[in-house]
Structures are given as structure tokens and as C-alpha cells.
Coordinates of N, CA and C and ligand atoms in Angstrom, one line a residue:
X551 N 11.8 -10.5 -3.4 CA 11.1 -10.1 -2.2 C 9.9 -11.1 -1.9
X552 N 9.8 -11.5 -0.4 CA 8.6 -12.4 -0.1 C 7.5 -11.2 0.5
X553 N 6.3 -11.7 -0.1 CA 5.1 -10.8 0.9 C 4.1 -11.8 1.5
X554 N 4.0 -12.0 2.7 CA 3.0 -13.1 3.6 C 2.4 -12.0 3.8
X555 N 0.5 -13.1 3.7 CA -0.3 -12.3 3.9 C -0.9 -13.2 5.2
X556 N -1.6 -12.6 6.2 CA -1.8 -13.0 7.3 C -3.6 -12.9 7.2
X557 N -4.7 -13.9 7.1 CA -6.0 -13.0 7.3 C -6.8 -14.5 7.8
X558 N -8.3 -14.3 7.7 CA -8.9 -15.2 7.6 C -9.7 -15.6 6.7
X559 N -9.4 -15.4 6.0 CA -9.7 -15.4 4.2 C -9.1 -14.8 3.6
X560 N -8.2 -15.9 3.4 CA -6.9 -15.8 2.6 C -7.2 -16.2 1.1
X561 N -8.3 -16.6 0.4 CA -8.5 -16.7 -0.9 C -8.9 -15.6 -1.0
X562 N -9.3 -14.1 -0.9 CA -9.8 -13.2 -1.5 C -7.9 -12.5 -1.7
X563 N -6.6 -12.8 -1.8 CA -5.9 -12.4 -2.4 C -5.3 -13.0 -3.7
X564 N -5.3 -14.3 -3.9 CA -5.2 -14.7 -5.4 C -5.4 -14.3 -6.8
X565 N -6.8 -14.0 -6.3 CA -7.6 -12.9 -7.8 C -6.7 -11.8 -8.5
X566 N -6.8 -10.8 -7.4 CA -5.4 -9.4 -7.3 C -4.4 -9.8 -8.1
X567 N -3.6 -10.5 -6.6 CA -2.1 -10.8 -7.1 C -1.9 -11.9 -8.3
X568 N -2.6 -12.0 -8.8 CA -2.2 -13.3 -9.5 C -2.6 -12.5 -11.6
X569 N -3.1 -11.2 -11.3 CA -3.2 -10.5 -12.4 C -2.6 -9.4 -12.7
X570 N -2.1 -9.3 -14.0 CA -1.4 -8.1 -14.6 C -0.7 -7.6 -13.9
X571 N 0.2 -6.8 -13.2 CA 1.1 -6.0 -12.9 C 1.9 -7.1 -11.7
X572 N 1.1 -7.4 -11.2 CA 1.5 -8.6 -9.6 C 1.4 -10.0 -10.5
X573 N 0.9 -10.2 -11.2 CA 1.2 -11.4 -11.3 C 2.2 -11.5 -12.5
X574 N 2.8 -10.7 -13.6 CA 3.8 -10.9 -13.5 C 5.1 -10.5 -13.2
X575 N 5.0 -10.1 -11.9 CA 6.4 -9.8 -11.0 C 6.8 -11.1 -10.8
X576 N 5.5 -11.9 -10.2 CA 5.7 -13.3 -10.1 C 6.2 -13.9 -10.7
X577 N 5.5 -14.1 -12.3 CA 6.3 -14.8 -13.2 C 7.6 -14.8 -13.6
X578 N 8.0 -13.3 -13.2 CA 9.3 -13.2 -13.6 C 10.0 -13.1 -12.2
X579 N 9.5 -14.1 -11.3 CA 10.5 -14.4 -10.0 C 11.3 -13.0 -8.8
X580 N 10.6 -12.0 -9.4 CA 10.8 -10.3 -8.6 C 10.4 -10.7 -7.4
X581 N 8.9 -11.2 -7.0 CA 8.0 -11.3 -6.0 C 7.5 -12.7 -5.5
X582 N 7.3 -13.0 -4.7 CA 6.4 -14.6 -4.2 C 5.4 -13.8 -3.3
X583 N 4.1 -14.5 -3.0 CA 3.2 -14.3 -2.2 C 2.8 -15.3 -1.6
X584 N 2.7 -15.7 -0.4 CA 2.4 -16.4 0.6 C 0.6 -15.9 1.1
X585 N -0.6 -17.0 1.0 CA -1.2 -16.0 1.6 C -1.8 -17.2 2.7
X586 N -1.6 -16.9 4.6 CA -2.1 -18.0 5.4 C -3.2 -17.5 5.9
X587 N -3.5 -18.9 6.5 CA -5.4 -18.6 7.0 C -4.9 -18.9 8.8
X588 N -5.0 -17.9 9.3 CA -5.1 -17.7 10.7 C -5.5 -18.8 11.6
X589 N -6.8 -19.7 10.5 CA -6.9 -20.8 11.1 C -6.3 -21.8 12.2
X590 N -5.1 -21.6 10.7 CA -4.5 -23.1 11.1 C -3.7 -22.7 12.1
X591 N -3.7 -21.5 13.0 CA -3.0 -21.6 14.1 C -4.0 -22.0 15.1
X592 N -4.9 -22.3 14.7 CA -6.0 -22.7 16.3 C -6.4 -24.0 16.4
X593 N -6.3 -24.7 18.0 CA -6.6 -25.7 18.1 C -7.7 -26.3 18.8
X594 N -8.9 -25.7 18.9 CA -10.6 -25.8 19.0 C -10.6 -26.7 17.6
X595 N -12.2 -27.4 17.8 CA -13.0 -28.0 17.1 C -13.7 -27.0 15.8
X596 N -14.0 -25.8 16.6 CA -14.6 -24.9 15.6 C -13.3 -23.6 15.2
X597 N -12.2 -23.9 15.2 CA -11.2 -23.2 15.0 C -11.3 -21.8 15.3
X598 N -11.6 -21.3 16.4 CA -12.6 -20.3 16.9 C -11.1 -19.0 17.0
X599 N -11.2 -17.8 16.2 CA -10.1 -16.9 16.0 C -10.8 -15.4 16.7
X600 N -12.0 -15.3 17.2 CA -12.6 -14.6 17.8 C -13.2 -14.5 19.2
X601 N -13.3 -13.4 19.9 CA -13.9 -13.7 21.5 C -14.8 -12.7 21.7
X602 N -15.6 -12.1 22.7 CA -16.3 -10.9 23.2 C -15.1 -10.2 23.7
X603 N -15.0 -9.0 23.7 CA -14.4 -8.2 24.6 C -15.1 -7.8 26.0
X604 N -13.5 -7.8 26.9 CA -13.8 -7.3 28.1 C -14.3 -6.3 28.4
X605 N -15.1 -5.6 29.1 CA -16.1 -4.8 29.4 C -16.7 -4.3 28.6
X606 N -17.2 -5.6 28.0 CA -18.6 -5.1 27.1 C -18.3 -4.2 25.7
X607 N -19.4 -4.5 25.2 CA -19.0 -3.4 23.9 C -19.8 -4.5 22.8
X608 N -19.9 -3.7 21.4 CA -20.5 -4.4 20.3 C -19.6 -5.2 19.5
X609 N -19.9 -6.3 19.1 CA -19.1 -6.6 17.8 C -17.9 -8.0 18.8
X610 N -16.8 -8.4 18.2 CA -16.0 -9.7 18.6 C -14.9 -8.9 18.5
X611 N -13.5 -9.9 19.0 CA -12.3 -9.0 18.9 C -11.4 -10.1 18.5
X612 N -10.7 -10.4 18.2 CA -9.5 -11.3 17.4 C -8.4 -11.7 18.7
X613 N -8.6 -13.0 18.9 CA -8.0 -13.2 19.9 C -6.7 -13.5 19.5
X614 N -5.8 -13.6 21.0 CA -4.2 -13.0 21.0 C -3.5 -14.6 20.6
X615 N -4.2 -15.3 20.8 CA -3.3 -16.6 20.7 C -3.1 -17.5 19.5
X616 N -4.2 -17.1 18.7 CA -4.0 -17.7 16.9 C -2.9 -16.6 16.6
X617 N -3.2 -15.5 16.8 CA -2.2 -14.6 16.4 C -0.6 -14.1 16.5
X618 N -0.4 -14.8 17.9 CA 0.8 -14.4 18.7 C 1.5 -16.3 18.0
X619 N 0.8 -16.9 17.7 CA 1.2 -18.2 17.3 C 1.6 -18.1 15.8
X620 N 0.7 -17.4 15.0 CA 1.0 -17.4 13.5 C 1.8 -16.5 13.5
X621 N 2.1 -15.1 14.0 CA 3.0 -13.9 13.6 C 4.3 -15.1 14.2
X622 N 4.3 -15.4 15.2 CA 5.9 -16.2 15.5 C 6.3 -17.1 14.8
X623 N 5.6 -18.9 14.5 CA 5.4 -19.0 13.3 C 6.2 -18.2 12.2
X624 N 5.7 -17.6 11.3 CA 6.0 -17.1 10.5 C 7.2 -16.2 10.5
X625 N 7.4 -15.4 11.2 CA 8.6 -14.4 11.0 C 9.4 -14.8 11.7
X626 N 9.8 -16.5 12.1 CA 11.0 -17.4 12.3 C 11.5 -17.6 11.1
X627 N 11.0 -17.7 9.9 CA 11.5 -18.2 8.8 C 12.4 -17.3 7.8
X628 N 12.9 -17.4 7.6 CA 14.3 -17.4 6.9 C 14.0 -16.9 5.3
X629 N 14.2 -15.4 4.7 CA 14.1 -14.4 5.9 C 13.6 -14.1 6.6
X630 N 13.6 -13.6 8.3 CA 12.8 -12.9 8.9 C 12.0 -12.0 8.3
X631 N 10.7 -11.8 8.2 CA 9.8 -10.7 7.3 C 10.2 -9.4 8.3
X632 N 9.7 -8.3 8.4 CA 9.2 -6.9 8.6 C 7.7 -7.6 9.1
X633 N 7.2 -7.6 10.6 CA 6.1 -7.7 10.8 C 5.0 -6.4 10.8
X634 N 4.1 -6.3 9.7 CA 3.3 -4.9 9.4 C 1.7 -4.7 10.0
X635 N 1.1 -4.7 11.1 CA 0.1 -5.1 11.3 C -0.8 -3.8 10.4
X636 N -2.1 -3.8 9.7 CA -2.9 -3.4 9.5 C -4.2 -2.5 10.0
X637 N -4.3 -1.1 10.5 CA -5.3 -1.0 11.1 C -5.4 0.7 11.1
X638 N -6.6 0.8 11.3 CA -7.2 2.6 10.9 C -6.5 3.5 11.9
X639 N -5.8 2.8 12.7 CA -5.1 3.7 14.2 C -3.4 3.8 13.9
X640 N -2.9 2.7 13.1 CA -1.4 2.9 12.4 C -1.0 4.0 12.0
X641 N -0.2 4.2 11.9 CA 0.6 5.3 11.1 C 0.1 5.8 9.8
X642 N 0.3 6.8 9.1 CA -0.6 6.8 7.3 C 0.4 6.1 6.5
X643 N 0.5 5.7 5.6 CA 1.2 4.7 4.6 C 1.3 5.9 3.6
X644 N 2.2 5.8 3.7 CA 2.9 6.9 2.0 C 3.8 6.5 1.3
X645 N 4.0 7.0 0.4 CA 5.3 6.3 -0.9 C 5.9 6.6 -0.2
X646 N 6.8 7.4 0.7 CA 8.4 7.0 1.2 C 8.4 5.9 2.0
X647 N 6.9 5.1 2.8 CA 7.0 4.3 3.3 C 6.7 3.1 2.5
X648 N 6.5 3.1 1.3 CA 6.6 2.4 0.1 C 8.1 1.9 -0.7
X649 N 8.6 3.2 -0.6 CA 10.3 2.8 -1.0 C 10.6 2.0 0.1
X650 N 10.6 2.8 1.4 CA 11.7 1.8 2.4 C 10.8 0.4 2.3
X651 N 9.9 0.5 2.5 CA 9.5 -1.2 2.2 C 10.2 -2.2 1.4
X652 N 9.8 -1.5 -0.1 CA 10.6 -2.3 -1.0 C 11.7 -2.9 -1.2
X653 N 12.7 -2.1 -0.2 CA 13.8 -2.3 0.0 C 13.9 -4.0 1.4
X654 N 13.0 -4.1 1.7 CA 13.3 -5.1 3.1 C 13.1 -6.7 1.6
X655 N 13.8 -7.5 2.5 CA 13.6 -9.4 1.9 C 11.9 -9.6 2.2
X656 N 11.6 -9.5 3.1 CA 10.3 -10.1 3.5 C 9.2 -9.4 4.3
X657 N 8.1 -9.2 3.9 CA 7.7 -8.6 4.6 C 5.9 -9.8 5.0
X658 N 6.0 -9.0 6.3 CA 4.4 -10.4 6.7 C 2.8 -9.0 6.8
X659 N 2.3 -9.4 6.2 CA 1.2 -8.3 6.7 C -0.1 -8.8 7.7
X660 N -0.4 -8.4 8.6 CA -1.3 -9.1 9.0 C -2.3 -8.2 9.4
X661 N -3.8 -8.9 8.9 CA -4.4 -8.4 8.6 C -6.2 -8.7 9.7
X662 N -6.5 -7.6 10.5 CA -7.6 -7.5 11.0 C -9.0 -8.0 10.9
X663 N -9.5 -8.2 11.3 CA -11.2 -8.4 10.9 C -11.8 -8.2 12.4
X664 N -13.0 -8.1 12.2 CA -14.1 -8.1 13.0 C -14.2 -6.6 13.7
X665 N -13.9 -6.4 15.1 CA -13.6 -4.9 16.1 C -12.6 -4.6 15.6
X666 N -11.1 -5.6 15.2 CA -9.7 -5.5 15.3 C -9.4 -6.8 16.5
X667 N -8.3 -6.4 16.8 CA -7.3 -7.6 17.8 C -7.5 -7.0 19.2
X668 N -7.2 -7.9 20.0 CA -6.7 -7.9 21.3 C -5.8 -7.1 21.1
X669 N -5.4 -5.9 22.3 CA -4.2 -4.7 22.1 C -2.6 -5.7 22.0
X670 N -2.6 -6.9 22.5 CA -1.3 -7.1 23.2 C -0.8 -7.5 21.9
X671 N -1.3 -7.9 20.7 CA -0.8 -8.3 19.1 C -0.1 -7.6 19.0
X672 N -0.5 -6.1 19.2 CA 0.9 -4.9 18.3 C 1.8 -5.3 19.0
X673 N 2.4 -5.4 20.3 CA 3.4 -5.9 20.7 C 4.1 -7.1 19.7
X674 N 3.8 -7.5 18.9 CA 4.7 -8.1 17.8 C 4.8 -7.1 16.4
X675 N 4.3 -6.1 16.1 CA 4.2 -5.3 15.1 C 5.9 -5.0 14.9
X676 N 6.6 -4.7 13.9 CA 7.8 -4.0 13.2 C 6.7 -2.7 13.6
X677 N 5.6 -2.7 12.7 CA 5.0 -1.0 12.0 C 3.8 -1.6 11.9
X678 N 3.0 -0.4 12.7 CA 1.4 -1.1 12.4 C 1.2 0.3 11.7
X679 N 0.4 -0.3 10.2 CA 0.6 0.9 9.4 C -1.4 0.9 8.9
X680 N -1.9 2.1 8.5 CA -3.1 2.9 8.4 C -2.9 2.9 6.9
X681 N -4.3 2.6 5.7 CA -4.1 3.4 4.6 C -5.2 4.7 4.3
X682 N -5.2 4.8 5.6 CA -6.0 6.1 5.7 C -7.5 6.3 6.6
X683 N -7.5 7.4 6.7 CA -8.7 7.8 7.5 C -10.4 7.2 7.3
X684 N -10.3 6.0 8.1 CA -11.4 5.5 7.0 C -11.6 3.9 7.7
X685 N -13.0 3.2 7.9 CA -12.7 2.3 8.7 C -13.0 1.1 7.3
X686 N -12.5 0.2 7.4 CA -12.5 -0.7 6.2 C -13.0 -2.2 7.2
X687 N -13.9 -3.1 6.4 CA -14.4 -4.5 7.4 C -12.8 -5.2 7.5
X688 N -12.2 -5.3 6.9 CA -11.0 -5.8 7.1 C -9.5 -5.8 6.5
X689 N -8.2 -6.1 7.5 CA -6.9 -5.6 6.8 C -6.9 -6.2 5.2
X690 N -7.6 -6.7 4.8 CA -7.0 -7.8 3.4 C -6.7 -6.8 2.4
X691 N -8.0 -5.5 1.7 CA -7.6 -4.6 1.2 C -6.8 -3.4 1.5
X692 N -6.3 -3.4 2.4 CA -5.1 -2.7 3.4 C -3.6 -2.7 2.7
X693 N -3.3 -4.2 2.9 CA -2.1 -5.6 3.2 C -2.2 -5.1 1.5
X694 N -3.7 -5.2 0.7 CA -2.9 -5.6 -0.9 C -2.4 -4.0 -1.2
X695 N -3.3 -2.9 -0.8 CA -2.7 -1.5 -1.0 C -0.8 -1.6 -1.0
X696 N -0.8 -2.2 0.5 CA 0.8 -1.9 0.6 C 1.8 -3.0 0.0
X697 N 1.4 -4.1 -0.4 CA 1.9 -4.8 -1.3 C 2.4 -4.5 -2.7
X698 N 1.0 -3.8 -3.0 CA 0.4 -3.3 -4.6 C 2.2 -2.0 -4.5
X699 N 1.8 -1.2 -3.7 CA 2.9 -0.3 -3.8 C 4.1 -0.4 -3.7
X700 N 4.6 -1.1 -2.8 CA 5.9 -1.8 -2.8 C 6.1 -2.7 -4.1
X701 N 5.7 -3.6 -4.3 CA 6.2 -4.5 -5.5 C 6.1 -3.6 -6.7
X702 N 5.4 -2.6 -7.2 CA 6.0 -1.7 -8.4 C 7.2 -1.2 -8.6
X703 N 7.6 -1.0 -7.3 CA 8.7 -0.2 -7.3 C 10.1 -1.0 -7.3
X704 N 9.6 -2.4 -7.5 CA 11.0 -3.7 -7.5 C 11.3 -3.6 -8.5
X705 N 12.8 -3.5 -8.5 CA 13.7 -3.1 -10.1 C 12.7 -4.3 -11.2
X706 N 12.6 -3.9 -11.9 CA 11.9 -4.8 -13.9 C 10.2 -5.0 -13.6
X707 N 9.5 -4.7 -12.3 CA 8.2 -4.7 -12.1 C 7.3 -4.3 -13.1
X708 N 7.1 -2.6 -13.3 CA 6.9 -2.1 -14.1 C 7.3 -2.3 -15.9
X709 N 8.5 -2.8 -15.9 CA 9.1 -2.7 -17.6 C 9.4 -1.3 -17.4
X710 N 9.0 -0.4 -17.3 CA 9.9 0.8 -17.7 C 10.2 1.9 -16.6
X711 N 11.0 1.4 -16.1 CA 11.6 2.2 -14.7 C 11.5 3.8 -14.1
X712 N 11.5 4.5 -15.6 CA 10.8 5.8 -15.5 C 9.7 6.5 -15.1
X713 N 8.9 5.0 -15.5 CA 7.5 5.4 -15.1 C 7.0 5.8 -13.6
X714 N 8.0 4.9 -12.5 CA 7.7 5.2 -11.0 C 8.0 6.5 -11.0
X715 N 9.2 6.9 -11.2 CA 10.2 7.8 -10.6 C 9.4 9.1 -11.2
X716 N 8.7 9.1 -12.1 CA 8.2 10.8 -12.5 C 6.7 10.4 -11.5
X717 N 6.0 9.5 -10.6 CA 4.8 9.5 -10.5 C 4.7 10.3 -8.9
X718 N 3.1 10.7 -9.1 CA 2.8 11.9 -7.9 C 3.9 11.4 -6.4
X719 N 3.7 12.1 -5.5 CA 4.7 11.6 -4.5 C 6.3 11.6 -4.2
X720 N 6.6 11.4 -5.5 CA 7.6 10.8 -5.8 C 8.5 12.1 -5.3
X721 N 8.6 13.3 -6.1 CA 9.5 14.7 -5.5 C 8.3 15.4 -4.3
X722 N 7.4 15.1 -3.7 CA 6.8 15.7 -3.2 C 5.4 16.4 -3.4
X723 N 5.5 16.3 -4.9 CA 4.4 16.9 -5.6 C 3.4 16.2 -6.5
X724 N 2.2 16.4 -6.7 CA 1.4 15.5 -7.3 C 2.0 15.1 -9.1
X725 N 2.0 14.6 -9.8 CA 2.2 14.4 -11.4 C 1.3 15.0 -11.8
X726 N 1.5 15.5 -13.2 CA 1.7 16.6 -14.1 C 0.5 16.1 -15.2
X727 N -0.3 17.1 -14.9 CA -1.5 16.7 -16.0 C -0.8 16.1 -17.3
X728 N -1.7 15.0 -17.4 CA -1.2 14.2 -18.7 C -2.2 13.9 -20.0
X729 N -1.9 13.7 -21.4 CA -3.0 13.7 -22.0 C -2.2 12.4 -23.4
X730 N -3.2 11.8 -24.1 CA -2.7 11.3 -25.5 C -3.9 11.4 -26.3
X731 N -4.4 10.6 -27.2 CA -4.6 11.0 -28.5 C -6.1 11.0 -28.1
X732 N -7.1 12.0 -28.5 CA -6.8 12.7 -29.5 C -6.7 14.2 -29.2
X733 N -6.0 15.0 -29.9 CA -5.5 16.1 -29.6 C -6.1 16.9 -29.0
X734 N -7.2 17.0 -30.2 CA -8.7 17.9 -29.4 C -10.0 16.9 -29.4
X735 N -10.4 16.8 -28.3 CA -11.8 16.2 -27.7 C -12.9 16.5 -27.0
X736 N -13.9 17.1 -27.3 CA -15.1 17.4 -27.0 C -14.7 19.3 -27.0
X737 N -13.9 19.9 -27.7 CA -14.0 21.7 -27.0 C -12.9 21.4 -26.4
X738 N -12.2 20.3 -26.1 CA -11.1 20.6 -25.0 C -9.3 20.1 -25.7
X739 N -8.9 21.3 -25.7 CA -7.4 21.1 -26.4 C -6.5 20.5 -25.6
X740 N -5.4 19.4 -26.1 CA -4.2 19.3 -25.4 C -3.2 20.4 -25.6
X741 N -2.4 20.9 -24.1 CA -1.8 22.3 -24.7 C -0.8 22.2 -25.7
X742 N -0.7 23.1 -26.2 CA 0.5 23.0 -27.5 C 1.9 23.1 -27.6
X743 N 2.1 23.2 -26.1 CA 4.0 22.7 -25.9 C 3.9 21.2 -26.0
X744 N 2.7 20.5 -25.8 CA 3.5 19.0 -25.7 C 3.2 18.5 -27.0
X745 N 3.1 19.0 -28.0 CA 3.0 18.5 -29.4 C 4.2 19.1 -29.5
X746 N 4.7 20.2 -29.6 CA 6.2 21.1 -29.8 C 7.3 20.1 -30.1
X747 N 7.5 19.1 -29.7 CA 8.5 18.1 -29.6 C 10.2 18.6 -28.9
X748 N 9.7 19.5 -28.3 CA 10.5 20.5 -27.5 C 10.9 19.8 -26.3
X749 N 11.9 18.9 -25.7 CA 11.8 18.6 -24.6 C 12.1 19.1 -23.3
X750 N 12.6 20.4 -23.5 CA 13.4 21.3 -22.6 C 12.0 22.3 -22.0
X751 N 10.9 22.5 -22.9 CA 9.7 23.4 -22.9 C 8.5 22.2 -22.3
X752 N 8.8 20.7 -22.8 CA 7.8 19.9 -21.9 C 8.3 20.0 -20.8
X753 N 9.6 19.7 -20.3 CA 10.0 19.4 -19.0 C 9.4 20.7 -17.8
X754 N 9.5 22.2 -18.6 CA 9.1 23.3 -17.8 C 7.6 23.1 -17.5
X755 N 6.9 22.9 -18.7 CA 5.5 23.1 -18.5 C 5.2 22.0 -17.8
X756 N 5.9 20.8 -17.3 CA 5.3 19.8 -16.9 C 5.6 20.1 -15.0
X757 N 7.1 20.5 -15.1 CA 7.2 21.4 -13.5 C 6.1 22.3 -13.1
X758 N 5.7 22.9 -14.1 CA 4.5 24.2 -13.7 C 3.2 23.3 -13.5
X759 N 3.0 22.5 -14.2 CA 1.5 21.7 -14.1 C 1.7 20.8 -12.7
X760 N 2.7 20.6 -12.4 CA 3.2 19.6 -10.9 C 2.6 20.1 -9.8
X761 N 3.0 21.7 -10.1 CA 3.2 22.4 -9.0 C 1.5 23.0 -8.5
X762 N 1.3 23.4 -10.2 CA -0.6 24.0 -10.1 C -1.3 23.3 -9.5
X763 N -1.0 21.5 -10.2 CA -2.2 20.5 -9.7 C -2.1 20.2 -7.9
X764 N -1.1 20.6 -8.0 CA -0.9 20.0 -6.5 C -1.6 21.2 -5.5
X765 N -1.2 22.4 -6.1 CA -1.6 23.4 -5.4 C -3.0 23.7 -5.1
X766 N -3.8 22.7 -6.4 CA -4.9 23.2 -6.2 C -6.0 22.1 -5.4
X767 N -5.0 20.4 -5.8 CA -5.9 19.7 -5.1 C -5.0 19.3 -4.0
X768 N -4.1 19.6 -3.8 CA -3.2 18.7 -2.2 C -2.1 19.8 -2.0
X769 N -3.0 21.4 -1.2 CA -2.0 22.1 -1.2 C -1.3 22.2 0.3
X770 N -1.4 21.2 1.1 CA -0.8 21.0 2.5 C 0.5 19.9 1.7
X771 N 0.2 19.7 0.6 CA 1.6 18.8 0.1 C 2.8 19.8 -0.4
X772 N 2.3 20.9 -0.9 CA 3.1 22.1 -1.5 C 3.9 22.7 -0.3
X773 N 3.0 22.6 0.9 CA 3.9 23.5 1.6 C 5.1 22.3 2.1
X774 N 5.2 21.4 1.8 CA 6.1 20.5 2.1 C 7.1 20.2 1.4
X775 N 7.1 20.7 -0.2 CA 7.7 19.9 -0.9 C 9.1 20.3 -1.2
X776 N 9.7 19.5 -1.6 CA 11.7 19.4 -1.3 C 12.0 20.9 -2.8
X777 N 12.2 21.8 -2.9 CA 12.6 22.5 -3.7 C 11.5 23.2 -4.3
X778 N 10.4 22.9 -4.0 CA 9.5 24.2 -4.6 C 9.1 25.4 -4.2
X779 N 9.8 25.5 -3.3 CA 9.7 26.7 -2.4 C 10.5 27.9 -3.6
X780 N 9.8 29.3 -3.4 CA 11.1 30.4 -4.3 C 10.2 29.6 -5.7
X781 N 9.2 28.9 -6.1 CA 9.0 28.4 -7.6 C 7.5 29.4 -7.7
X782 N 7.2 29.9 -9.0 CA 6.5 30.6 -9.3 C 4.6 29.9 -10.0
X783 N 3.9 29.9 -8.4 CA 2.8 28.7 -9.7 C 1.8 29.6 -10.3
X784 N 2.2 29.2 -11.9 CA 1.2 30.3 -12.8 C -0.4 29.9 -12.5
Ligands
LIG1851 N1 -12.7 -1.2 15.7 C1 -11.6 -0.8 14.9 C2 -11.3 0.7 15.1 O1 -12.2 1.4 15.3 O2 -10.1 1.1 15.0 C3 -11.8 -1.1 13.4 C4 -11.6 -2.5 13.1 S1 -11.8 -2.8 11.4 C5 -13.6 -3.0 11.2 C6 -11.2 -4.4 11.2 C7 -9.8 -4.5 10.6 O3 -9.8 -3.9 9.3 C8 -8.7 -3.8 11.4 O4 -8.3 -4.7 12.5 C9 -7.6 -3.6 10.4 O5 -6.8 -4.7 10.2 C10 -8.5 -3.4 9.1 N2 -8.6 -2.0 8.7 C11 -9.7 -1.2 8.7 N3 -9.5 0.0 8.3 C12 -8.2 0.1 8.0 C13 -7.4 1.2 7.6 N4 -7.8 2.4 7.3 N5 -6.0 0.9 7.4 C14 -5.5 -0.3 7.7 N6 -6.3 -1.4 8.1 C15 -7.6 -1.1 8.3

């Protein structure tokens, strides 16, 4: 999978991708990351990627023509990416929109600053995607959220394939309180089925804990979720 990152400061993605989990998907050739500087689509003296907006208002707005130059640019190339623009008004970004991700050759993210863009940019969007309710100075931590998520989920990313498929989201329901050593810590016990070595009694207690945690902290996710309807939460 290719992921192009679109911003104007494109060195604050290196650090990230370039350690532990992303960096080596890299190494082991799963992932490439592209990251461009908006710049170099502009042809001013002062490489100027900002304007005032029309009828007034506070702040600058990201003008359409570095932009409409680099998105084209870029998602001419072979593969065509998934054009993703970044911004608090997108759509919410959730793990199902994490799998289908993962699944595309290329994806380009492009990434906001200042007010945001000129409106006419989404007109090049695939999916202008939100990582939530929340206004952030710019797409770069956005772009690596949806990167970050997609690229775990590329077959050998992780090393142990299991590990996505049991994680919150995943059936609908938050993951299952978890604990390791030491048994007991400060007054507080690990429960005593998951020492049991019982796998048929962890798997129950770990459905019931799925179902409690979610219930208690994300219970607009419970009423959603694929089969736990008719399930009993102790
Ligand atoms: N004035 C804009 C508004 O009210 O919608 C906010 C612009 S924000 C300061 C600058 C850029 O950060 C946006 O263009 C977008 O790329 C990015 N951004 C901010 N919050 C975001 C969020 N929750 N999800 C995705 N991108 C976000």
C-alpha cells in the first residue's frame, strides 16, 4: 500500500512513521509513505499557499490553486490513490472505514491548515473524512490517525494477526477488560477465570466484559451492535 501525505509541513510526519509499528511495515515493504510540501505546487516568489477570504472574516484560507495542482499532480500516478481530504466537517472516521481503506493501493491525504480551504478543493475529494468532533490547527494529525489505522490492519503489520481482529470496534463492541502480571496489585484482584486456564470460561467472561465495558462507557454502541441483542449484561 502507498500513503501520500499532502500538507505544508511535511517534516512533522517522519518522526511518527518512521518508528515502531509504521516504521516497520516499511521495512518489511507492507507500506511506503510519501510525504509533499504543497509548496512546490506554487509559482510566487514567496510560494504563497494562503489568501483572505471573501467577505471578510478572521484568520487565511488555503488557496484552490496549489491545491487543485498538487491533488491532480498526484493522483495521476500509477496507482491512482483514494483522494481523502481532512477536516472537522467530513464524515467521522471509524474502523469499518479503516478496513475499507486498507484494502485500496493508494491512498493521498490531504491535509488542511490555517481557516481550512477554499470550498471548491472538496470537489476533488474521493471522502473528506473528520477524526472527530473537535477542531485541530491542522490535517497532519488527522492524515497520521487514518494512516496509523489502516496500515495495522495490512496482513504481517502487527506480527500477530489476532491481535486486530479481537480489538474494540472490531464486532461492534468495545474490548474486554484486560490485565497481566501481577495478579493482585494495590487491593485489586485479576478475576479468577482468567488464571483457570479454561478457554471456553475465558472466552464467556471475556463476551460478558465486552458487552459491560461498552455498556457502561459507549452505550449508543450497544444499541448497535451485530448480535448482542437477546445477550444478558451482568
Ligand atoms: N475553520 C475550520 C472549521 O471550522 O471547520 C477549521 C480549520 S482547522 C483550524 C485547519 C485544518 O485542520 C482543516 O482544514 C483540516 O484539514 C484539519 N482538521 C482540524 N480538525 C480536524 C478534524 N477533527 N478532523 C480532520 N481534520 C481536521
Amino acid at each position: 500500500m502507498n500513503i501520500s501525505f499532502l500538507s505544508v509541513i511535511p517534516e512533522v510526519f517522519g518522526p511518527y512513521l518512521d518508528a515502531s509499528i509504521m516504521g516497520r511495515a516499511q521495512e518489511a515493504g507492507i507500506v511506503s509513505f510519501a510525504a509533499h510540501d504543497l509548496r512546490r505546487w506554487t509559482h510566487d516568489r514567496h510560494r504563497t499557499v494562503d489568501d483572505a477570504p471573501f467577505g471578510g472574516g478572521q484568520g487565511m484560507l488555503m488557496k484552490p490553486e496549489p491545491l487543485f495542482e498538487a491533488i491532480r499532480d498526484l493522483s495521476s500516478e500509477e496507482p491512482r490513490p483514494r483522494v481523502i481530504i481532512l477536516s472537522p466537517a467530513g464524515r467521522p472516521f471509524t474502523q469499518r472505514d479503516a478496513r475499507r481503506l486498507s484494502k485500496e493501493e493508494a491512498l493521498l491525504l490531504v491535509c488542511g491548515r490555517y481557516e481550512g480551504m477554499d470550498e471548491r478543493v472538496y470537489t476533488l475529494a474521493d471522502e473528506v473524512v473528520s477524526v472527530g468532533d473537535f477542531v485541530l490547527t491542522g490535517g497532519e494529525l488527522a492524515a497520521l490517525c487514518v494512516a496509523d489505522a489502516c496500515v495495522r490492519l495490512l496482513p504481517g503489520a502487527l506480527g500477530n494477526e489476532r491481535s486486530a481482529a479481537d480489538e474494540s470496534f472490531e464486532d461492534g463492541l468495545l474490548e474486554f477488560a484486560q490485565y497481566t502480571r501481577p495478579a493482585s496489585f494495590e487491593g485489586m484482584d485479576v478475576p479468577e477465570v482468567l488464571l483457570s486456564g479454561d478457554h471456553g470460561k475465558v472466552d464467556a467472561w471475556r463476551r460478558q466484559s465486552a458487552l459491560e465495558r461498552t455498556r457502561r462507557m459507549r452505550p449508543d454502541l450497544l444499541a448497535e451492535a451485530a448480535g448482542a441483542e437477546g445477550e444478558e449484561v451482568r
